[in-house]
CSV table of C-alpha atoms in Angstrom, one decimal:
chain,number,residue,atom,x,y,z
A,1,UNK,CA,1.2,-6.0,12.0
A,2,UNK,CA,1.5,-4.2,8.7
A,3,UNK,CA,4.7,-2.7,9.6
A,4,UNK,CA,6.4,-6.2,10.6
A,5,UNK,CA,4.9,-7.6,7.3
A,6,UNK,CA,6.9,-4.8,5.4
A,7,UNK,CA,9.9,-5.2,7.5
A,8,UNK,CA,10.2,-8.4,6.8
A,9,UNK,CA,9.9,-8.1,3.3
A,10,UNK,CA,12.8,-4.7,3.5
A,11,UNK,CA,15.4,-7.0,5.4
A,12,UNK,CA,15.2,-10.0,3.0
A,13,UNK,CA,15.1,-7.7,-0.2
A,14,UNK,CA,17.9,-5.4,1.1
A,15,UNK,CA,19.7,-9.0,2.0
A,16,UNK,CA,19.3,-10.3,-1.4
A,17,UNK,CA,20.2,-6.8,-3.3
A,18,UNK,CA,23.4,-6.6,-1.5
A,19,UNK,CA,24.8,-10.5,-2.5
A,20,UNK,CA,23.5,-10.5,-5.8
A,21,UNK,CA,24.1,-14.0,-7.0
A,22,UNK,CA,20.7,-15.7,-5.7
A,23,UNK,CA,19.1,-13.2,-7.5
A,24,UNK,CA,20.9,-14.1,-11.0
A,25,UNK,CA,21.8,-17.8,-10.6
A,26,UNK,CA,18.0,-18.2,-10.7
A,27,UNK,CA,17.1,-15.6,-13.4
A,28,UNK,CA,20.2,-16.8,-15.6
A,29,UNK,CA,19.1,-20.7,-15.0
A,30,UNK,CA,15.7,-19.7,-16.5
A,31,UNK,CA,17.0,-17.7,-19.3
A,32,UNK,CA,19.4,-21.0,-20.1
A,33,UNK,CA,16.7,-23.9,-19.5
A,34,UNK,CA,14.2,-21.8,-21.9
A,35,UNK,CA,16.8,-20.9,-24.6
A,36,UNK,CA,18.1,-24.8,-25.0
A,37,UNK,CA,15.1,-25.6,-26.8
A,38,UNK,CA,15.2,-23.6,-29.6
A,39,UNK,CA,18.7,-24.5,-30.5
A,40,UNK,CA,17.7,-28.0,-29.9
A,41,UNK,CA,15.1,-28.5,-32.1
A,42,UNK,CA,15.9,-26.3,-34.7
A,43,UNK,CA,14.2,-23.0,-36.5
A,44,UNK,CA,10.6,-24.5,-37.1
A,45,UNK,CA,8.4,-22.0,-36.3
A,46,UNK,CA,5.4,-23.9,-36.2
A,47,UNK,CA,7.0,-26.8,-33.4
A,48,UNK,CA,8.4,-23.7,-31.5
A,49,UNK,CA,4.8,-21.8,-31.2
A,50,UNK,CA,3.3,-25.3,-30.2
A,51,UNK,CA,5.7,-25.7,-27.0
A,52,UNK,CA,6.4,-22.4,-26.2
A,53,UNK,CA,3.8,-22.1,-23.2
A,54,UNK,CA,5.6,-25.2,-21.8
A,55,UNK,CA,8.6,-24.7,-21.7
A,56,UNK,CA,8.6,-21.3,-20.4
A,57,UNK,CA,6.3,-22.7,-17.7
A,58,UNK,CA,8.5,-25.8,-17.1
A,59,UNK,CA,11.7,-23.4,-16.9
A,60,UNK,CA,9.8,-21.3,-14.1
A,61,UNK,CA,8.9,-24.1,-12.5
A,62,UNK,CA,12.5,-25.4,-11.8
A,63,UNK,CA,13.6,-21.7,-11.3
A,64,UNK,CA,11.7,-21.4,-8.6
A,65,UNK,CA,12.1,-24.4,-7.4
A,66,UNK,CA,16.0,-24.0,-7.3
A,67,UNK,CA,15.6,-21.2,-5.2
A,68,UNK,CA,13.5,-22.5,-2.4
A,69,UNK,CA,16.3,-24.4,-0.8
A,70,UNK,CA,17.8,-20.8,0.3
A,71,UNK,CA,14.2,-19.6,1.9
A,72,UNK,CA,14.7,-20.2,5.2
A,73,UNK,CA,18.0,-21.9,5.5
A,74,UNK,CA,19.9,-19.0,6.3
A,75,UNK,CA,18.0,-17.2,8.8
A,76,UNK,CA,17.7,-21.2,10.9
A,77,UNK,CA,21.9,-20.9,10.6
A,78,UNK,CA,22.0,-17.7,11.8
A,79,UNK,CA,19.4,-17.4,14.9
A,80,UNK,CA,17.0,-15.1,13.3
A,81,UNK,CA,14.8,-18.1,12.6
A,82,UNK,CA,14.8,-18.7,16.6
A,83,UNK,CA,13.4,-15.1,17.2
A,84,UNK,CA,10.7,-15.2,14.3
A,85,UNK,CA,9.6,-18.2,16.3
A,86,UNK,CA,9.9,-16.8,19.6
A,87,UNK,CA,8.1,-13.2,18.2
A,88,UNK,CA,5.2,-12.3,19.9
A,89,UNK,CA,3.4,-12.3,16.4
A,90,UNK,CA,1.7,-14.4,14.4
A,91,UNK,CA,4.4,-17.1,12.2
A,92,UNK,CA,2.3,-17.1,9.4
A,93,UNK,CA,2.3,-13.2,9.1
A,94,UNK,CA,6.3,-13.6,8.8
A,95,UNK,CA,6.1,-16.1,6.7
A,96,UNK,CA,3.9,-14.5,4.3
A,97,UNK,CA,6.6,-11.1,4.3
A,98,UNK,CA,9.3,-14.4,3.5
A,99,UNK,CA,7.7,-15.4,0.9
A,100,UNK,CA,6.5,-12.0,-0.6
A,101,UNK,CA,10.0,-10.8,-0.6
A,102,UNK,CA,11.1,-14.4,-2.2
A,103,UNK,CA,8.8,-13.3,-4.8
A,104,UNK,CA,10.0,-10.6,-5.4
A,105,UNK,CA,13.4,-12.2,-5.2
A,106,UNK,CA,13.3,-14.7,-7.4
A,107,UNK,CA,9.7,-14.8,-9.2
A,108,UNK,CA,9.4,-11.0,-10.4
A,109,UNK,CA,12.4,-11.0,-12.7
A,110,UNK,CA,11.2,-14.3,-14.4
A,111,UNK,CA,7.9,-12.7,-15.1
A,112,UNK,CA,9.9,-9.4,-16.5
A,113,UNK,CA,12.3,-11.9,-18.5
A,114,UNK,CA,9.7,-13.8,-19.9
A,115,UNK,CA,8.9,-12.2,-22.6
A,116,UNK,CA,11.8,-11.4,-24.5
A,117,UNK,CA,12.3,-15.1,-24.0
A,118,UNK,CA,9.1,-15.6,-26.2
A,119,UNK,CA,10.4,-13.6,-29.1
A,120,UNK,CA,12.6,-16.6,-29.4
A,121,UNK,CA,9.4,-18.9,-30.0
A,122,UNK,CA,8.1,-16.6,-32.4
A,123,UNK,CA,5.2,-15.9,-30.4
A,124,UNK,CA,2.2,-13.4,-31.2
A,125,UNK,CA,2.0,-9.9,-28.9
A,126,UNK,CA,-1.6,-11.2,-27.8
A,127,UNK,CA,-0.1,-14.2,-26.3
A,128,UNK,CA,3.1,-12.4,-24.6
A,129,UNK,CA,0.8,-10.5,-22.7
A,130,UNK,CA,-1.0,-13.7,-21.4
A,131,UNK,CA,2.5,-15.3,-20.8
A,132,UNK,CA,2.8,-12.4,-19.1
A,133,UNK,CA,-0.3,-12.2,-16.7
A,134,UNK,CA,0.2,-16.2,-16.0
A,135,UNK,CA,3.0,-15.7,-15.0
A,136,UNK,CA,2.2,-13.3,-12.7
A,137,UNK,CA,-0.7,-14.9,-11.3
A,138,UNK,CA,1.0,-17.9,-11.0
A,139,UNK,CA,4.7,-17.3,-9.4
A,140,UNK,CA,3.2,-16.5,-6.6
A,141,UNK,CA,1.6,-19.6,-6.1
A,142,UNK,CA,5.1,-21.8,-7.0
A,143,UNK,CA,6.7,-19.7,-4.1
A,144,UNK,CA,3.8,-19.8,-1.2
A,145,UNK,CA,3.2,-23.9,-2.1
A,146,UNK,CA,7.2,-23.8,-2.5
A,147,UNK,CA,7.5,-22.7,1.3
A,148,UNK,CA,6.2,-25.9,2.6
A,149,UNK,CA,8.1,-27.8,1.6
A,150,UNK,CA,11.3,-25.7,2.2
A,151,UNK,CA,10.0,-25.3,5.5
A,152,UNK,CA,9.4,-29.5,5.7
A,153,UNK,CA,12.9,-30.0,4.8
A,154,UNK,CA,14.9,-27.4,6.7
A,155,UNK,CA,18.2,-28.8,8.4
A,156,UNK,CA,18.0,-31.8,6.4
A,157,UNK,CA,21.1,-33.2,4.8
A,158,UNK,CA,20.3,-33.1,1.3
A,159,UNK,CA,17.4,-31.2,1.4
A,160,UNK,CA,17.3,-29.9,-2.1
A,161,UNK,CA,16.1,-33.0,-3.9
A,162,UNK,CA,13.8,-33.8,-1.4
A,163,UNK,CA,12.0,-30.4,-1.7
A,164,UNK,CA,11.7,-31.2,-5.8
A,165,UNK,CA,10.0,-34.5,-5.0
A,166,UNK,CA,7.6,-32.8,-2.1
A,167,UNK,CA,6.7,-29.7,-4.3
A,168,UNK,CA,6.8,-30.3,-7.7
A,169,UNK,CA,3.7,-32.4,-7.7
A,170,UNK,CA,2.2,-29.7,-6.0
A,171,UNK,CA,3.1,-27.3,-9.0
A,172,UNK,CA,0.9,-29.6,-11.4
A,173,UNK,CA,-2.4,-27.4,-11.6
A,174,UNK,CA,-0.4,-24.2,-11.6
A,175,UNK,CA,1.4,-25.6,-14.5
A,176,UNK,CA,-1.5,-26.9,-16.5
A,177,UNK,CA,-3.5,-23.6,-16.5
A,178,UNK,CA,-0.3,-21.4,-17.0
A,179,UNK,CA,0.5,-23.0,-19.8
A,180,UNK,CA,-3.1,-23.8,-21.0
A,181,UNK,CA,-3.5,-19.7,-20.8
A,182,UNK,CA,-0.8,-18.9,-23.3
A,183,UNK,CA,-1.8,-22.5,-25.6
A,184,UNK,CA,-5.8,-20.7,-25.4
A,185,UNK,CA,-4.9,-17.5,-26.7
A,186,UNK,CA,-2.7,-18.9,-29.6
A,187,UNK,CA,-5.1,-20.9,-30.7
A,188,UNK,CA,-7.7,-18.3,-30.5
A,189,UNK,CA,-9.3,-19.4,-27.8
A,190,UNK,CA,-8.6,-16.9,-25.5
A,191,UNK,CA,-6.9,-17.5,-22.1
A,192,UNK,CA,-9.4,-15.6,-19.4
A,193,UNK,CA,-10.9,-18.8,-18.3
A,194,UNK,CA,-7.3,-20.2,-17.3
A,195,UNK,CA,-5.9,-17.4,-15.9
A,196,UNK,CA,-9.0,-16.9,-13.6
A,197,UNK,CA,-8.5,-20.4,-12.5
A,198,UNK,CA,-4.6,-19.4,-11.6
A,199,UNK,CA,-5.7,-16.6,-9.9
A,200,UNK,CA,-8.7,-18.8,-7.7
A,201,UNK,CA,-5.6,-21.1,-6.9
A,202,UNK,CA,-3.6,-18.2,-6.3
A,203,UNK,CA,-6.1,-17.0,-3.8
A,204,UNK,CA,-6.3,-20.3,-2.2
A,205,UNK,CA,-2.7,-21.0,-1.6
A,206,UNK,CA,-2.7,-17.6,0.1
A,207,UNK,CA,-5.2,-18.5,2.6
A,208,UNK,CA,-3.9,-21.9,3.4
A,209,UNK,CA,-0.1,-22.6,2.8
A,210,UNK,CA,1.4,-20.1,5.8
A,211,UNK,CA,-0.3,-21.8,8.3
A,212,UNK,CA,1.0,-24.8,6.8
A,213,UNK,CA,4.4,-23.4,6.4
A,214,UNK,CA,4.6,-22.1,10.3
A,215,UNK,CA,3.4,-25.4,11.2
A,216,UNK,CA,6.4,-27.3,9.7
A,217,UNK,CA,8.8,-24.3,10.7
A,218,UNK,CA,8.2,-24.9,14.4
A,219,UNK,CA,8.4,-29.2,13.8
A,220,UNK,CA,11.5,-28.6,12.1
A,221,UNK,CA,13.0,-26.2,14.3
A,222,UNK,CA,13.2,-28.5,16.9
B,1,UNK,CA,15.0,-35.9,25.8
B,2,UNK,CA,16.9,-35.7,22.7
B,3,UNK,CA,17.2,-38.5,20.2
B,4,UNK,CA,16.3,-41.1,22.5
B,5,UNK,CA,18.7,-40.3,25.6
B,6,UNK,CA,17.1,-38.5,28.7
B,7,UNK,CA,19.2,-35.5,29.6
B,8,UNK,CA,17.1,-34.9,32.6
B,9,UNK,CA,14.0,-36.3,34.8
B,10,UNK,CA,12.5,-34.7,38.1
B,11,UNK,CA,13.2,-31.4,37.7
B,12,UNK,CA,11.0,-29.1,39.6
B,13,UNK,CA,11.1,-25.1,40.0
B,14,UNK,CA,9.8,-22.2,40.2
B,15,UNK,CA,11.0,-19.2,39.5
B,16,UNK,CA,9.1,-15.7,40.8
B,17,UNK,CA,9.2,-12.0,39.7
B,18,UNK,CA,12.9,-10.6,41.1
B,19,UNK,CA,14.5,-13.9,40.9
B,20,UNK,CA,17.6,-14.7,39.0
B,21,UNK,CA,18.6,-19.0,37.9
B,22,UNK,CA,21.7,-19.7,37.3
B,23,UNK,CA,21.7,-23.2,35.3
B,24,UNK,CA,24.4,-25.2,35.5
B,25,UNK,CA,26.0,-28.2,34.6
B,26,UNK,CA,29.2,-29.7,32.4
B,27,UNK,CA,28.9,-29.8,28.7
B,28,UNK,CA,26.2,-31.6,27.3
B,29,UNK,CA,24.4,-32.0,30.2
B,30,UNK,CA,21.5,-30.3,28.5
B,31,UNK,CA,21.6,-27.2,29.5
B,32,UNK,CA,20.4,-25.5,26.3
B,33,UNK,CA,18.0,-28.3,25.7
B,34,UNK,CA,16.5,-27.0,28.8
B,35,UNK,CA,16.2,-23.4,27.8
B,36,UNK,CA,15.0,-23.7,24.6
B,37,UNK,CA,11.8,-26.3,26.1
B,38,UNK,CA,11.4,-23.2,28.6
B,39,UNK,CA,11.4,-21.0,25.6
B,40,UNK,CA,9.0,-23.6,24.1
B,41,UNK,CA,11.3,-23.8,21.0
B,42,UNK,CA,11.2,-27.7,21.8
B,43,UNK,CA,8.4,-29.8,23.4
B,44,UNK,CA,8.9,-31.1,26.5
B,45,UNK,CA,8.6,-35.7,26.5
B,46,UNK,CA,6.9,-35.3,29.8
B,47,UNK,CA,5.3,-32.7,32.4
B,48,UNK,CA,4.5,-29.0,32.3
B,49,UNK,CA,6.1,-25.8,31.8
B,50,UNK,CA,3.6,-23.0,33.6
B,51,UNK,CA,3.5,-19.2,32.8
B,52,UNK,CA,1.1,-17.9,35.1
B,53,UNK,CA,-0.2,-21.2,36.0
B,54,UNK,CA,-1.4,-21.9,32.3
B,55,UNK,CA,0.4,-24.5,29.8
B,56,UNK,CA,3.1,-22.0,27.8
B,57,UNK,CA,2.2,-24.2,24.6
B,58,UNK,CA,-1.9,-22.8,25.2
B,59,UNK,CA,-1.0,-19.5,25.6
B,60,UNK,CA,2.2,-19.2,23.2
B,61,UNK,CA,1.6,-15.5,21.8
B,62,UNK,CA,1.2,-13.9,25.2
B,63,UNK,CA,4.1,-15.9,26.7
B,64,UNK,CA,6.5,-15.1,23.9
B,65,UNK,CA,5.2,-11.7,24.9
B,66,UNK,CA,6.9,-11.7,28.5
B,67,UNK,CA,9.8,-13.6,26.7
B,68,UNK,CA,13.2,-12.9,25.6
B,69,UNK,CA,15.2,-15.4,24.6
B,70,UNK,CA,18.8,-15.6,23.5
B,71,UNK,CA,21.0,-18.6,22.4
B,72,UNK,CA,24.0,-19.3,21.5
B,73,UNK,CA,23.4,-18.1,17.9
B,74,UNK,CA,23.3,-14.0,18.1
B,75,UNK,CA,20.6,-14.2,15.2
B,76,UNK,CA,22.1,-10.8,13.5
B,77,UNK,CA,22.0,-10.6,10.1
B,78,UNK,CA,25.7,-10.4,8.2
B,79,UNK,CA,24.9,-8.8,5.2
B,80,UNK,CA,22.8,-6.0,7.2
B,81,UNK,CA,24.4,-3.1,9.3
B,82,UNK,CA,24.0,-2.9,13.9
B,83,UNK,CA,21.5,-0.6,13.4
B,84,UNK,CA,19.3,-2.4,10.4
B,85,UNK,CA,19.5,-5.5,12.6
B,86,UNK,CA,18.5,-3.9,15.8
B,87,UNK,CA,15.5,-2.5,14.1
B,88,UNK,CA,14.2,-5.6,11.7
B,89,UNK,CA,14.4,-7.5,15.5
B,90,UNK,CA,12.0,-5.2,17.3
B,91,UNK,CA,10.0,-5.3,14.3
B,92,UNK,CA,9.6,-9.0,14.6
B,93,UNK,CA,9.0,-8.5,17.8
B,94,UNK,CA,6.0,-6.0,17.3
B,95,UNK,CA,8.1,-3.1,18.5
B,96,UNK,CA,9.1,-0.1,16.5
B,97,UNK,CA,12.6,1.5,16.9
B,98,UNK,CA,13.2,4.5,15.0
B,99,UNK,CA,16.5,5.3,13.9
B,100,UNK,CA,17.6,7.6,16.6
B,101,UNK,CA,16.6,5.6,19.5
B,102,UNK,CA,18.6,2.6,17.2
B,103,UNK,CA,21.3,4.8,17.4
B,104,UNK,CA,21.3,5.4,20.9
B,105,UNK,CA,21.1,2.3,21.3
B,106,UNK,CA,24.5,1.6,19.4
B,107,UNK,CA,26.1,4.3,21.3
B,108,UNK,CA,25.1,2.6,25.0
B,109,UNK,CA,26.6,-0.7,23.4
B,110,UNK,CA,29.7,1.3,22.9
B,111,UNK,CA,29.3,0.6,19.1
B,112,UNK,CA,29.3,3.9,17.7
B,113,UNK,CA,31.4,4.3,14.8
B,114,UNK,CA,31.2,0.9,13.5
B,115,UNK,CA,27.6,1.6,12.3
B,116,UNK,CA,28.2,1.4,8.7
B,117,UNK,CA,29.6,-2.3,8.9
B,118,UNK,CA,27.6,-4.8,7.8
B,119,UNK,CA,27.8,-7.1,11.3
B,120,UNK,CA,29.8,-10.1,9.5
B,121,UNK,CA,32.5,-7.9,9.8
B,122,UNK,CA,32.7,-7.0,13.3
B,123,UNK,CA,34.4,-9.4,15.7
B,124,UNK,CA,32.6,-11.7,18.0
B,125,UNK,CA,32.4,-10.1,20.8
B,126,UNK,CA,30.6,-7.0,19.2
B,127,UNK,CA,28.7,-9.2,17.4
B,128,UNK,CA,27.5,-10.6,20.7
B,129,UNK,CA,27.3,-6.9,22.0
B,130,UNK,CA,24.8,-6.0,19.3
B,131,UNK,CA,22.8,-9.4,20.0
B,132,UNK,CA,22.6,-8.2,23.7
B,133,UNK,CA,21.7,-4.9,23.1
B,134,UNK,CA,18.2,-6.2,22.6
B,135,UNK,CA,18.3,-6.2,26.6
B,136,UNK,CA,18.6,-2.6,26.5
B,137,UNK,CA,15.2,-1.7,25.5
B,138,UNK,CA,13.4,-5.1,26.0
B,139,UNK,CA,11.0,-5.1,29.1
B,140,UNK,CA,9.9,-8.4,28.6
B,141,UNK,CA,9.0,-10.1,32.1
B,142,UNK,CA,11.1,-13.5,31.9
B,143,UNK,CA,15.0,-12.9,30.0
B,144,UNK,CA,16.7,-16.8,28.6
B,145,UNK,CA,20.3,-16.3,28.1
B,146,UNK,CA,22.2,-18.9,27.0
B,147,UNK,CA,25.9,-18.0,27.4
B,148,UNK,CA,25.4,-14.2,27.4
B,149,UNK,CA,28.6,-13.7,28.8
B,150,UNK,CA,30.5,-15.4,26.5
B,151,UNK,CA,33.0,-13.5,23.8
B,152,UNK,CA,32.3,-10.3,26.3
B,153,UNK,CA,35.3,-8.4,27.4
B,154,UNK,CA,35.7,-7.2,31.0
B,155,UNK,CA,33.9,-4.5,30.6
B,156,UNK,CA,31.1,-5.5,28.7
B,157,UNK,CA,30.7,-8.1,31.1
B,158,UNK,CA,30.0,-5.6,34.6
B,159,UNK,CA,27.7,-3.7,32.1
B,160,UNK,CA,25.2,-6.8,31.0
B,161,UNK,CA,25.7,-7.5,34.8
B,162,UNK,CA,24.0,-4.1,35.6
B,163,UNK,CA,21.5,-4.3,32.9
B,164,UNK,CA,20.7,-7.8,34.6
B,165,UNK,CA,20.5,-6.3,38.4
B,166,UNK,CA,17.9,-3.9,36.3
B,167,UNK,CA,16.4,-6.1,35.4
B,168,UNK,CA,15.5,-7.8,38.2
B,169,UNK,CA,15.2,-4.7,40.2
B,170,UNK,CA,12.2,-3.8,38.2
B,171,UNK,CA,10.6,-7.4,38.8
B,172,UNK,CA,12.0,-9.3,36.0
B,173,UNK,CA,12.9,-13.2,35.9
B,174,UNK,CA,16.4,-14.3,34.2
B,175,UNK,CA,17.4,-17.8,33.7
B,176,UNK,CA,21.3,-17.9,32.7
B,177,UNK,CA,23.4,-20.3,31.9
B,178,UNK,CA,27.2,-19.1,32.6
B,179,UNK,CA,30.4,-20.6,33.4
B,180,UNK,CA,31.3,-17.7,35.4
B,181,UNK,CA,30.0,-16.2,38.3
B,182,UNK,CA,27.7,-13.3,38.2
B,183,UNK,CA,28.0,-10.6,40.7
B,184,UNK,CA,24.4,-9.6,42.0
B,185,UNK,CA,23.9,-7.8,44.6
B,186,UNK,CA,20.0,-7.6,44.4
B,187,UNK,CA,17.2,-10.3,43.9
B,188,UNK,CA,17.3,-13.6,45.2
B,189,UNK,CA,19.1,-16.3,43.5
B,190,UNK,CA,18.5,-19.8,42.7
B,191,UNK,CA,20.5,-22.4,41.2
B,192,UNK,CA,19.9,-25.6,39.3
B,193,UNK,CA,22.7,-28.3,38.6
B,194,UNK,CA,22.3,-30.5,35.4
B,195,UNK,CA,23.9,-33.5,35.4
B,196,UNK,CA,24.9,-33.5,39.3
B,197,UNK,CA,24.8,-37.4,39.8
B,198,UNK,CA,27.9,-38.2,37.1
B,199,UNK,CA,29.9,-35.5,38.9
């Protein structure tokens, strides 16, 4: 089981490695999104600070979200989608690898790139590193809630939007505590209260999203 | 069914250990649709498919056990190499393949050489040779092919046809669909015709 689990994971990194672009057209979209506001609005320190945690989060958010469209779309074009169905193992366990390795994919690099983003927003070390652990607990989450509804709209025609309107709703609580964690600490309130709730949620999603995921692979796949 | 027109209605069979189907019928008559509700890729409107008299949908892990499917897709990887792909697939499947038994593999399939290539770039008909060479070391009980003939040279052909009269020598089921006849000379043979009232 372990071995298919880390199989999975090796064929969709190696995939992704070797055709680079899904990899940057996310990471550079992020970088972009998050680097607009500050020539926007202009070098006021104080504004900046105040919606930093935001707009990081909000840029992760639609990162992640631009991403999702590709989770399982190629493997349904090509067949391999078929067999994962068709394996003798359990779907959630391959779609848990899926989603591990679109983590690692798409949701790592944000997390590395997010803090030399903050320098832009004059933020303090204390609250890069929470930017930094939100991030980490959260991501996750965006990409295992994400895989619903990539897996909901699979085949359809324009499939993209409709995964925004079925996911990003679900990205709500994820947002509010990521972005509450890094507001906590700047204010001096300390984030450990938010980023234990991110990581409950985390737990949760973990638990419950790949059965609902396999569930709406095998509907769609028909 | 599919969309809301009935491709087929009292169709009753059985199929035993050592027995090969041919399915046939003229395009679109649904012959894929067939296979892939005996897979139980697609649910079935009305009636029962039976694995060992049991519902396949109640006992899906073990049946997918005993079951190899392949369709029209060759469900390889483009960006990865033969031997990459043959391995990932028996990992999904719950089966490890080293790499020399991958690469004897590749060398049965009469692929050697082209190991290095990731598979986009090998033709179609290799392409179809690595799908196939699944076969090889699959000893599942019940094989779907959909077209496995198709893209194959001459030779290729006579040598799936032995790994089929193998198959079924050692008790396995096939259902195939094929446009062209196979030559068996083992196993008993049954044949179901889609579509036979328009023709």
């Amino acid at each position: 089981m372990l071995e298919t689990l880390l199989w999975i994971i090796r064929r969709d990194v190696t995939i992704a490695l070797r055709r680079r672009t899904d990899i940057f057209t996310t990471l550079i979209f992020f970088v972009i999104v998050v680097s607009l506001f500050p020539l926007g609005i202009g070098p006021e320190l104080d504004t900046l600070r105040l919606i930093a945690p935001g707009v990081v989060w909000v840029g992760a958010l639609l990162a992640s979200m631009l991403a999702l469209e590709q989770l399982f779309l190629a493997d349904h074009r090509d067949g391999t989608l078929e067999q994962m169905l068709l394996a003798p193992q359990p779907l959630s366990l391959l779609v848990i690898g899926k989603v591990i390795a679109h983590w690692l994919i798409t949701g790592l690099p944000l997390v590395i790139m997010a803090p030399l983003l903050g320098l832009q927003y004059d933020l303090s070390l204390e609250a890069l590193k929470v930017m930094i652990w939100s991030l980490l607990l959260g991501t996750p989450t965006l990409s295992l809630l994400g895989a619903i509804g990539a897996a909901l709209t699979l085949g359809l025609r324009s499939g993209g939007v409709l995964v925004a309107l079925l996911v990003l709703p679900l990205y709500i609580p994820v947002l509010i505590f990521g972005a509450g964690a890094v507001e906590a600490t700047t204010s001096g309130l300390g984030g450990s209260s938010h980023l234990s709730m991110l990581g409950a949620i985390l737990l949760l999603a973990l638990l419950g999203t790949p059965f609902a995921t396999s569930a709406a692979l095998r509907v769609s796949a028909e | 069914m599919r969309g809301d027109r009935r491709l087929f209605e009292h169709l009753d069979f059985d199929l035993e250990s050592g027995q090969f189907m041919y399915l046939r019928g003229h395009n679109g008559s649904g012959k894929t649709t067939l296979l892939r509700t005996l897979a139980g890729l697609l649910r079935q409107e009305e009636g029962e498919i039976l694995w060992d008299d049991t519902p396949i949908h109640r006992i899906r892990d073990s049946y997918h056990e005993e079951l190899m499917y392949l369709g029209h897709l060759n469900a390889l990887k483009g960006d990865l190499n033969a031997i990459e792909n043959l391995r990932i697939d028996s990992a999904v499947r719950g089966q490890h393949l080293d790499e020399a038994a991958a690469w004897q593999l590749l060398t049965d399939i009469g692929l050697r050489g082209h190991e290095d290539l990731p598979t986009k770039y090998l033709s179609q008909g290799q392409k179809r040779r690595v799908a196939l060479a699944r076969l090889w070391i699959n000893r599942s009980a019940l094989w779907i092919l959909d077209e496995p003939f198709s893209a194959l040279d001459a030779t290729s052909v006579d040598v799936l046809q032995a790994i089929i009269r193998q198959h079924l020598a050692r008790g396995g089921m096939a259902i195939v669909t094929t446009h062209q006849e196979v030559d068996l000379t083992s196993g008993e043979v049954c044949c179901v015709v889609l579509g036979a009232r328009d023709a």
